[in-house]
XYZ file of C-alpha atoms in Angstrom:
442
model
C -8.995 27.147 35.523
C -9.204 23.315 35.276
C -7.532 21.847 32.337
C -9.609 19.901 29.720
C -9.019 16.699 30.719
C -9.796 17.346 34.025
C -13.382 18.747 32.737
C -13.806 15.369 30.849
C -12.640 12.842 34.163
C -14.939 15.224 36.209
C -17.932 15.527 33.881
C -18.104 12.383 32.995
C -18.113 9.372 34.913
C -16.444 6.210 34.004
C -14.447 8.504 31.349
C -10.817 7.863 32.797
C -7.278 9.682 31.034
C -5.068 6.688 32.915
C -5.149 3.478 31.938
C -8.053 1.125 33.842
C -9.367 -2.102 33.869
C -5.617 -3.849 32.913
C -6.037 -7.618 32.027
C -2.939 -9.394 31.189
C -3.144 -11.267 27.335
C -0.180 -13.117 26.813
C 3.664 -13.037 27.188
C 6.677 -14.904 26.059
C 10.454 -15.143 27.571
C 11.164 -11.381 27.128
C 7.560 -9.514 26.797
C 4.496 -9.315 28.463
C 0.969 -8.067 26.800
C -2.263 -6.404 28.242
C -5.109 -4.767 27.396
C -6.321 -1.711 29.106
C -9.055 0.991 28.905
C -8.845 4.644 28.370
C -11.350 7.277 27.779
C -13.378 4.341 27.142
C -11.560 2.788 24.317
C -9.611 -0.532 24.613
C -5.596 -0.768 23.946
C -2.822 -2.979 23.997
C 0.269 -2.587 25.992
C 3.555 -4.097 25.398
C 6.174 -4.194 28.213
C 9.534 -6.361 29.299
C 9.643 -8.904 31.651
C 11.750 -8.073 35.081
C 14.757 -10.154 33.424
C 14.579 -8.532 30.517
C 14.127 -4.729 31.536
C 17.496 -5.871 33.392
C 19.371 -6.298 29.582
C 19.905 -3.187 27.500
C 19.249 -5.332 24.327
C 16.211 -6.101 25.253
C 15.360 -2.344 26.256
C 16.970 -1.260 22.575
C 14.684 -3.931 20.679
C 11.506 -2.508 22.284
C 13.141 1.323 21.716
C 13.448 0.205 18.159
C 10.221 -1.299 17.851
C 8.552 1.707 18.801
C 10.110 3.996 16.315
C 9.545 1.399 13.522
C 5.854 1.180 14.053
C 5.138 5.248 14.495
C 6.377 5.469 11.120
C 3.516 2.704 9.934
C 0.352 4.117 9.040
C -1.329 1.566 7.326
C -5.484 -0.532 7.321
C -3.460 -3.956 7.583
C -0.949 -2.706 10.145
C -1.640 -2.379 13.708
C -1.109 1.072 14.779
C 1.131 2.092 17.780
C -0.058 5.315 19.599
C 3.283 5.984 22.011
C 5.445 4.943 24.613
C 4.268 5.376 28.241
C 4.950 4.828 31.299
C 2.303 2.982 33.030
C 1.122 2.492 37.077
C 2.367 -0.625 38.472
C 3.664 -1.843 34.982
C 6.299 0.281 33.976
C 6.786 1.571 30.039
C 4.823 0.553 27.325
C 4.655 0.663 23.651
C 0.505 2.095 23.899
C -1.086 0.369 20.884
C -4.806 0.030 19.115
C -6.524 -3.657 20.238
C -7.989 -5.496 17.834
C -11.370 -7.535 18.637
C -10.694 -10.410 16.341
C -8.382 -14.165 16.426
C -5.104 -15.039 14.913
C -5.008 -16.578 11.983
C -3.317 -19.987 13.365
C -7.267 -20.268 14.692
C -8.515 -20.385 11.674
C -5.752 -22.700 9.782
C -5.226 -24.883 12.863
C -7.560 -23.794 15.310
C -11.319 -23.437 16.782
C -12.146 -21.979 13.309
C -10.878 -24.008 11.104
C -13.040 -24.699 8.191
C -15.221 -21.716 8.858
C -13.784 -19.391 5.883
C -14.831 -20.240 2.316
C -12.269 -19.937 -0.204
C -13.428 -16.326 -1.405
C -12.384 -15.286 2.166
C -9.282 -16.683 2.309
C -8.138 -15.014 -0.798
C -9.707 -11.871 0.484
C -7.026 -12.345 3.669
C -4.566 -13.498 1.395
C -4.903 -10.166 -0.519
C -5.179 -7.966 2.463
C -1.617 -10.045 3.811
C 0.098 -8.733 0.719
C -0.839 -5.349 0.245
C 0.372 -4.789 4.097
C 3.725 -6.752 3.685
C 3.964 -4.565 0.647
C 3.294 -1.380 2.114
C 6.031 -2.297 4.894
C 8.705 -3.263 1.994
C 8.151 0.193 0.295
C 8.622 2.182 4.141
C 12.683 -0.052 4.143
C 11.077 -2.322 6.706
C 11.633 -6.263 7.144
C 9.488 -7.849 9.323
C 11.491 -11.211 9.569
C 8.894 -12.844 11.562
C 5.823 -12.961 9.359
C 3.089 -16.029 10.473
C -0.249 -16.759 11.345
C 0.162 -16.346 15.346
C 1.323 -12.625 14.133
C -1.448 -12.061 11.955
C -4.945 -11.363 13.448
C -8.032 -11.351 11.706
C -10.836 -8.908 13.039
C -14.331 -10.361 13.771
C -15.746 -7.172 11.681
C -14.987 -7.506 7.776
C -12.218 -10.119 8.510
C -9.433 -7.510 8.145
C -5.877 -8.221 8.631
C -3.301 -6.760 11.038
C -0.085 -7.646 10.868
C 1.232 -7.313 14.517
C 4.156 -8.237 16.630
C 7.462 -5.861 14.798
C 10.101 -7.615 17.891
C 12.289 -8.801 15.052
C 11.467 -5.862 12.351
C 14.779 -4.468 10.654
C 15.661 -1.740 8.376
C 18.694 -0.421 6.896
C 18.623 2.566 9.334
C 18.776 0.496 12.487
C 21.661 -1.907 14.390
C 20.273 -3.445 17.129
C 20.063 -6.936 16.825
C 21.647 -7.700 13.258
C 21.695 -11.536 14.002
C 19.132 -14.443 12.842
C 15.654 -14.211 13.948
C 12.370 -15.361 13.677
C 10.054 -18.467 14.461
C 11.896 -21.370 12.523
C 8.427 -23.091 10.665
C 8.293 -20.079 8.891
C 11.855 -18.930 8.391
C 13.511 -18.319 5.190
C 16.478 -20.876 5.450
C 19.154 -17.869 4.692
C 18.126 -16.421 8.105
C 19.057 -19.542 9.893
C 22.590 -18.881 9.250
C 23.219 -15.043 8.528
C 21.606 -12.096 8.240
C 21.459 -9.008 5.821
C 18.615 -7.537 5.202
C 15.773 -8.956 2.156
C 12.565 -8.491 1.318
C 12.666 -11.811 0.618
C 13.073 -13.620 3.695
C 9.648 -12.014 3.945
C 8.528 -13.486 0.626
C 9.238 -16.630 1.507
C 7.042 -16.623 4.988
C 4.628 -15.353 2.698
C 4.660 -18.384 0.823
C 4.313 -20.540 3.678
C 1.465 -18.657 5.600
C -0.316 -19.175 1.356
C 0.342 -23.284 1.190
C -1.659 -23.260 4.554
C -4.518 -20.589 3.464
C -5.204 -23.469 0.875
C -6.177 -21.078 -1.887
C -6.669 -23.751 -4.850
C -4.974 -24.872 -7.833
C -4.239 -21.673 -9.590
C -1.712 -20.575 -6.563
C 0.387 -24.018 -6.359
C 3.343 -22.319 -9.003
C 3.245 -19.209 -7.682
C 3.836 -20.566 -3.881
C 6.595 -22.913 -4.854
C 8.555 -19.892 -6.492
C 7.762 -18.160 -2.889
C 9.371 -21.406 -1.378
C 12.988 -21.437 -3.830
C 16.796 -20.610 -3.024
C 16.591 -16.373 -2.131
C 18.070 -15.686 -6.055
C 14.927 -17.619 -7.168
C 11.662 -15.896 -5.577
C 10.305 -12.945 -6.591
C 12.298 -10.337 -6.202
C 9.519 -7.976 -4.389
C 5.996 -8.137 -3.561
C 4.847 -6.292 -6.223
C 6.258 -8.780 -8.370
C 4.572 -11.495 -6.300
C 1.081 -9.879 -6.538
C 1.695 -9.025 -10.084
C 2.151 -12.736 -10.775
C -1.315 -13.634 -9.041
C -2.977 -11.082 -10.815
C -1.811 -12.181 -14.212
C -2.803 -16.134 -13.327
C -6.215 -15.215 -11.898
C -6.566 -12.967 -15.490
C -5.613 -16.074 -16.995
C -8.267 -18.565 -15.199
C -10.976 -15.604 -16.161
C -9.956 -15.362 -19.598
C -10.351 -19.457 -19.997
C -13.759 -19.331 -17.906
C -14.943 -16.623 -20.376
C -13.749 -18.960 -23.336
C -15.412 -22.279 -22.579
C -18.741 -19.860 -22.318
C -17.842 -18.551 -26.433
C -17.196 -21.997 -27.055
C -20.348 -23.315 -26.112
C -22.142 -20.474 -27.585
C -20.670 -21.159 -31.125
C -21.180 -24.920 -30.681
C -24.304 -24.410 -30.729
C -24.949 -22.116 -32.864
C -23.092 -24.321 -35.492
C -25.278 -27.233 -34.535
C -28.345 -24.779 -34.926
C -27.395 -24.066 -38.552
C -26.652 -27.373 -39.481
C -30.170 -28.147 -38.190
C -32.024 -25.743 -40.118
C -30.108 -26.340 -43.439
C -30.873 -29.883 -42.919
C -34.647 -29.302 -42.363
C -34.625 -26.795 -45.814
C -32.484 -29.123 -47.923
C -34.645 -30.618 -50.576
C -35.345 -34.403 -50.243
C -35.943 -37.186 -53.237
C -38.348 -40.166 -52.818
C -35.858 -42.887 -54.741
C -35.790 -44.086 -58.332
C -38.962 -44.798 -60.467
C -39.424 -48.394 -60.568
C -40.418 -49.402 -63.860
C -41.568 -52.173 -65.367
C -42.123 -53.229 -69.344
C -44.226 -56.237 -68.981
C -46.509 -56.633 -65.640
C -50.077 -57.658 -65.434
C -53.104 -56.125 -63.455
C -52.190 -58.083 -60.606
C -48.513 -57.324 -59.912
C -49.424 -54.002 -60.739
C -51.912 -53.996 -58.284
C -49.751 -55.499 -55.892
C -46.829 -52.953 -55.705
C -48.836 -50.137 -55.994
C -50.303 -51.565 -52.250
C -46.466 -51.960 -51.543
C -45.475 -48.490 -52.471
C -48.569 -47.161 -50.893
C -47.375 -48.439 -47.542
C -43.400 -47.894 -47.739
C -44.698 -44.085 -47.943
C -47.122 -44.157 -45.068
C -44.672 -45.588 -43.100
C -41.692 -43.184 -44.787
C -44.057 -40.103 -43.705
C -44.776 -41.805 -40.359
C -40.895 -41.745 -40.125
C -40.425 -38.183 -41.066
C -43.001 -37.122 -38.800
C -41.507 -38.366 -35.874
C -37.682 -37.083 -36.891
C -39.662 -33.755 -37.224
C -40.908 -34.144 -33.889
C -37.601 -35.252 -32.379
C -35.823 -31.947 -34.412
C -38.047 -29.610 -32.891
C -37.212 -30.497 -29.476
C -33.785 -30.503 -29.921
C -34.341 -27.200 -31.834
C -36.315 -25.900 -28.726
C -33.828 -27.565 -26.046
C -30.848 -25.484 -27.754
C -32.950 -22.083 -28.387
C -33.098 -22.775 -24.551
C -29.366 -23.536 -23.857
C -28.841 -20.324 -25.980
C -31.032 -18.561 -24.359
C -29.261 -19.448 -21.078
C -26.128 -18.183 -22.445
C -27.390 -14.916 -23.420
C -29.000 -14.057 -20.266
C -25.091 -15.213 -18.543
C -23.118 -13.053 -20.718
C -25.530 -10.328 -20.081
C -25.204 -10.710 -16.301
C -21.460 -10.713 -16.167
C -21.221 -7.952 -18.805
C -23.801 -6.079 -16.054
C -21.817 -7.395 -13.441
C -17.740 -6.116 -14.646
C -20.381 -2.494 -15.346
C -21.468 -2.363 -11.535
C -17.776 -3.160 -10.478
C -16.783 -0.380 -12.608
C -19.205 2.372 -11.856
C -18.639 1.389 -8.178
C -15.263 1.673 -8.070
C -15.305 5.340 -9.727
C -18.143 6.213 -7.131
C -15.813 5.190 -4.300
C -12.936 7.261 -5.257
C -15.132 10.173 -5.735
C -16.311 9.491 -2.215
C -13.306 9.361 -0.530
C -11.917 12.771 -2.621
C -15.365 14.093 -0.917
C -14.063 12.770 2.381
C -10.507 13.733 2.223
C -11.453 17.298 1.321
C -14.021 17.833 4.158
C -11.648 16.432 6.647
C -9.039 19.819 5.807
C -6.074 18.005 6.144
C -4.533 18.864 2.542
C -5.935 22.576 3.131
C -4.036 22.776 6.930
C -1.091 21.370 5.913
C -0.829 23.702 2.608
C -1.500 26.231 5.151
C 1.101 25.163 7.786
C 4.495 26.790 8.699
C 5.681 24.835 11.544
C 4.764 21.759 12.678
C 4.121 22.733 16.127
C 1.384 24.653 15.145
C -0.794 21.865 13.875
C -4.171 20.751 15.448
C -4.524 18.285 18.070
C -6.918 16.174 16.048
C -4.876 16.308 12.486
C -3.342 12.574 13.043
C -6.804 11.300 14.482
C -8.030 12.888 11.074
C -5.621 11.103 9.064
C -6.498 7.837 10.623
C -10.512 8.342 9.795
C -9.092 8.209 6.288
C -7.105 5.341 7.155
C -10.527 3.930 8.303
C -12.917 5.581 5.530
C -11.572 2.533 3.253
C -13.236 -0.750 5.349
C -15.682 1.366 6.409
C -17.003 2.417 2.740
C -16.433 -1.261 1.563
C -18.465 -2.696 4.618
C -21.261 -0.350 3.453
C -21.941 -1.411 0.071
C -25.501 -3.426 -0.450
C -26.176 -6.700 -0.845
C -25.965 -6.618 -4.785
C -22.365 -7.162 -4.048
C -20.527 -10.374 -3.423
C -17.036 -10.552 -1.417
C -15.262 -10.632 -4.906
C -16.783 -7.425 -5.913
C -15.684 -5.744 -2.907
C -12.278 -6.952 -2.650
C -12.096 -5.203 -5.970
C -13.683 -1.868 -4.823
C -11.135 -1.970 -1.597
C -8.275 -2.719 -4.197
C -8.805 -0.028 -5.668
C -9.657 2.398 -2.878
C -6.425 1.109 -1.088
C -4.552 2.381 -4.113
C -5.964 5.916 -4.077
C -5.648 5.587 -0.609
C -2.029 4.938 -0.682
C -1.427 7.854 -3.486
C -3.110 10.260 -0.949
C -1.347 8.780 2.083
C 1.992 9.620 0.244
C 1.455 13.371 -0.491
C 0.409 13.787 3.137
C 3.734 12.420 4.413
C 5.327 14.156 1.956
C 3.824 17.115 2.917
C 5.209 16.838 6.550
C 8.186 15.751 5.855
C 8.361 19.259 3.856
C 7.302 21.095 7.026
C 9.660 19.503 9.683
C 12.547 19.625 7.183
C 11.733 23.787 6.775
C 11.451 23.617 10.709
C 14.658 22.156 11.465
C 16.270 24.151 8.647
């Protein structure tokens, strides 16, 4: 009986199990790139040069680049799928292909200009959750820039790609200095032992050039201090851009109360104004006048009040525009409060719907109920890491979905928060694993 595959290649045409349709990307002194197609679906494969393959260093630093990107499971990572050995190319680290541009093209490049400041924070975000997620897996990726940063066409996600000079504790293959020297920490010009913050200080280069505004000036030049000066992880780094972005809301918020009360004080001092009781002057009196200079005042007096109520008139007139102008501004506010108050409620109520969702999702894809299930790990389904990475993939996708009553701030806020749960979820499902193979091996 034919295998599967051979059903699929024979049923099927154009559906191929080896690699077609190879296209060389781009290479550098020791590496060579291509993307391919299999069963339809694009890849990336990353091979030595001839001179290289001829070096065992060279051959450990793409052993060890493999084994530090199968452990990465992550939206902001690219993901590696094996090591295989390919016609007419020799091995390959097999890896997903991303339809999007580096980042350099949109700080330097063709696209520069083309992202509005919301979207550069939203990449700036994205950047530091990934680099975060690599710090808490041991890993260092000591070469962190925009030509190793790509940006996909769909969403603007970010991948972090390119682990050649990635180090962990674990590993000891190339312990020297590495990395591209614009975006180098200076430390790792001279020595090298292992620091997040090497990273954290690429970060805060690859930041100054994302030009994020005003708010992010001290929090980059910490980035950019002697190593015993920067934060001392990236959760203290995004912890500090959370609290001055808080900040910058809370004084937004502020100058709105202000106004509000200014005018409400100028209201009352209106009104009491209008209501306060007003005097027409001193009696003049006279002992000794005759008919005439009576006569003659009294025509005097007559018009000083005609013109007096002539005056009042028009300061009447002039009050109740004001009056109306600020029942307008007021108004105004009102109606703004009551949109962000609606606003921070839709953010709310859709961040709790999203989390339900992806509980809903996580629990009809069976992976929690297979793996509670599971004795040894060679007994697992085929399809339980392609499951895992629909979850992976469940986040963007949900975010991408939401309607149009939702701006790019209000959805970086929803992924925040789904990458969290995401992350809690990810962690019991390794942990699971790891339970199994450990039993297995024991």
């Amino acid at each position: 009986m034919n295998d599967t595959s051979e059903f699929f290649t024979d049923s099927f045409e154009g559906i191929s199990r080896e690699f077609t349709d190879i296209q060389p990307l781009c290479h550098s002194d020791t590496s060579q790139l291509y993307r391919a197609t299999r069963f339809g679906r694009r890849y990336v494969l990353k091979t030595l040069t001839a001179e290289a393959l001829r070096q065992s260093m060279y051959r450990e630093m793409l052993r060890k680049e493999l084994e530090i990107m199968m452990q990465l499971q992550h939206p902001g990572i690219v993901q590696a799928v094996g090591l295989e050995r390919v016609k007419d190319i020799g091995q390959c680290i097999v890896m997903e292909y991303i339809d999007g541009a580096t980042l350099t093209e949109y700080i330097d490049g063709e696209r520069r200009g083309t992202l509005s400041e919301e979207q550069r924070r939203h990449i700036a975000d994205d950047l530091i959750a990934a680099v975060g997620y690599l710090h808490s897996k041991g890993i260092i990726h000591r070469d962190l820039k925009p030509e190793n940063i790509m940006i996909a066409h769909n969403g603007l996600q970010v991948k972090v790609i390119d682990f050649g000079m990635a180090d962990t504790d674990s590993h000891t293959t190339l312990k020297q200095p590495a990395g591209t020297l614009r975006y180098m920490a200076p430390e790792q010009t001279t020595a090298y032992t292992p620091d997040v913050r090497n990273d954290i200080y690429s970060l805060g280069l690859i930041l100054q050039d994302l030009d994020l505004g005003k708010p992010y000036r001290p929090i980059i030049e910490r980035c950019l201090r002697p190593i015993d000066q920067r934060y001392a992880t990236v959760v203290e780094l995004r912890s500090a851009i959370d609290s001055t972005l808080a900040s910058q809301r809370r004084r937004r918020q502020w100058g709105i109360a202000s106004a509000v009360a200014l005018c409400l004080f100028a209201l009352g001092a209106l009104t009491l104004w209008l209501l306060w009781p007003k005097t027409s002057g001193e009696p003049v009196t006279r002992t000794i006048v005759d008919r005439h200079a009576t006569d003659s005042l009294r025509e005097v007096l007559a018009r000083q009040q005609a013109e007096n109520a002539a005056t009042q008139a028009e300061m009447e007139a002039q009050m109740a525009t004001r009056m109306g102008t600020m029942r307008d501004s007021i108004a105004q506010l009102h109606a703004e409060s009551q949109r962000l108050q609606e606003e921070l409620n839709r953010v709310s109520n859709a961040k709790a719907q999203a989390l339900q969702a992806f509980d809903r999702a996580a629990a009809k894809s069976g992976i929690t109920r297979e793996l509670d299930t599971l004795r040894h790990w060679q007994w697992h389904r085929a399809d339980l890491s392609e499951r895992i990475q629909e979850m992976n993939r469940f986040v963007y996708n949900y975010v991408k979905a939401l309607d149009s009553r939702f701006s790019d701030s209000d959805r970086d806020k929803v992924r925040e928060a789904l990458l969290e749960h995401w992350q809690q979820w990810n962690n019991e499902v390794e942990k699971k694993i790891k339970t199994i193979r450990n039993k297995e091996r024991g």
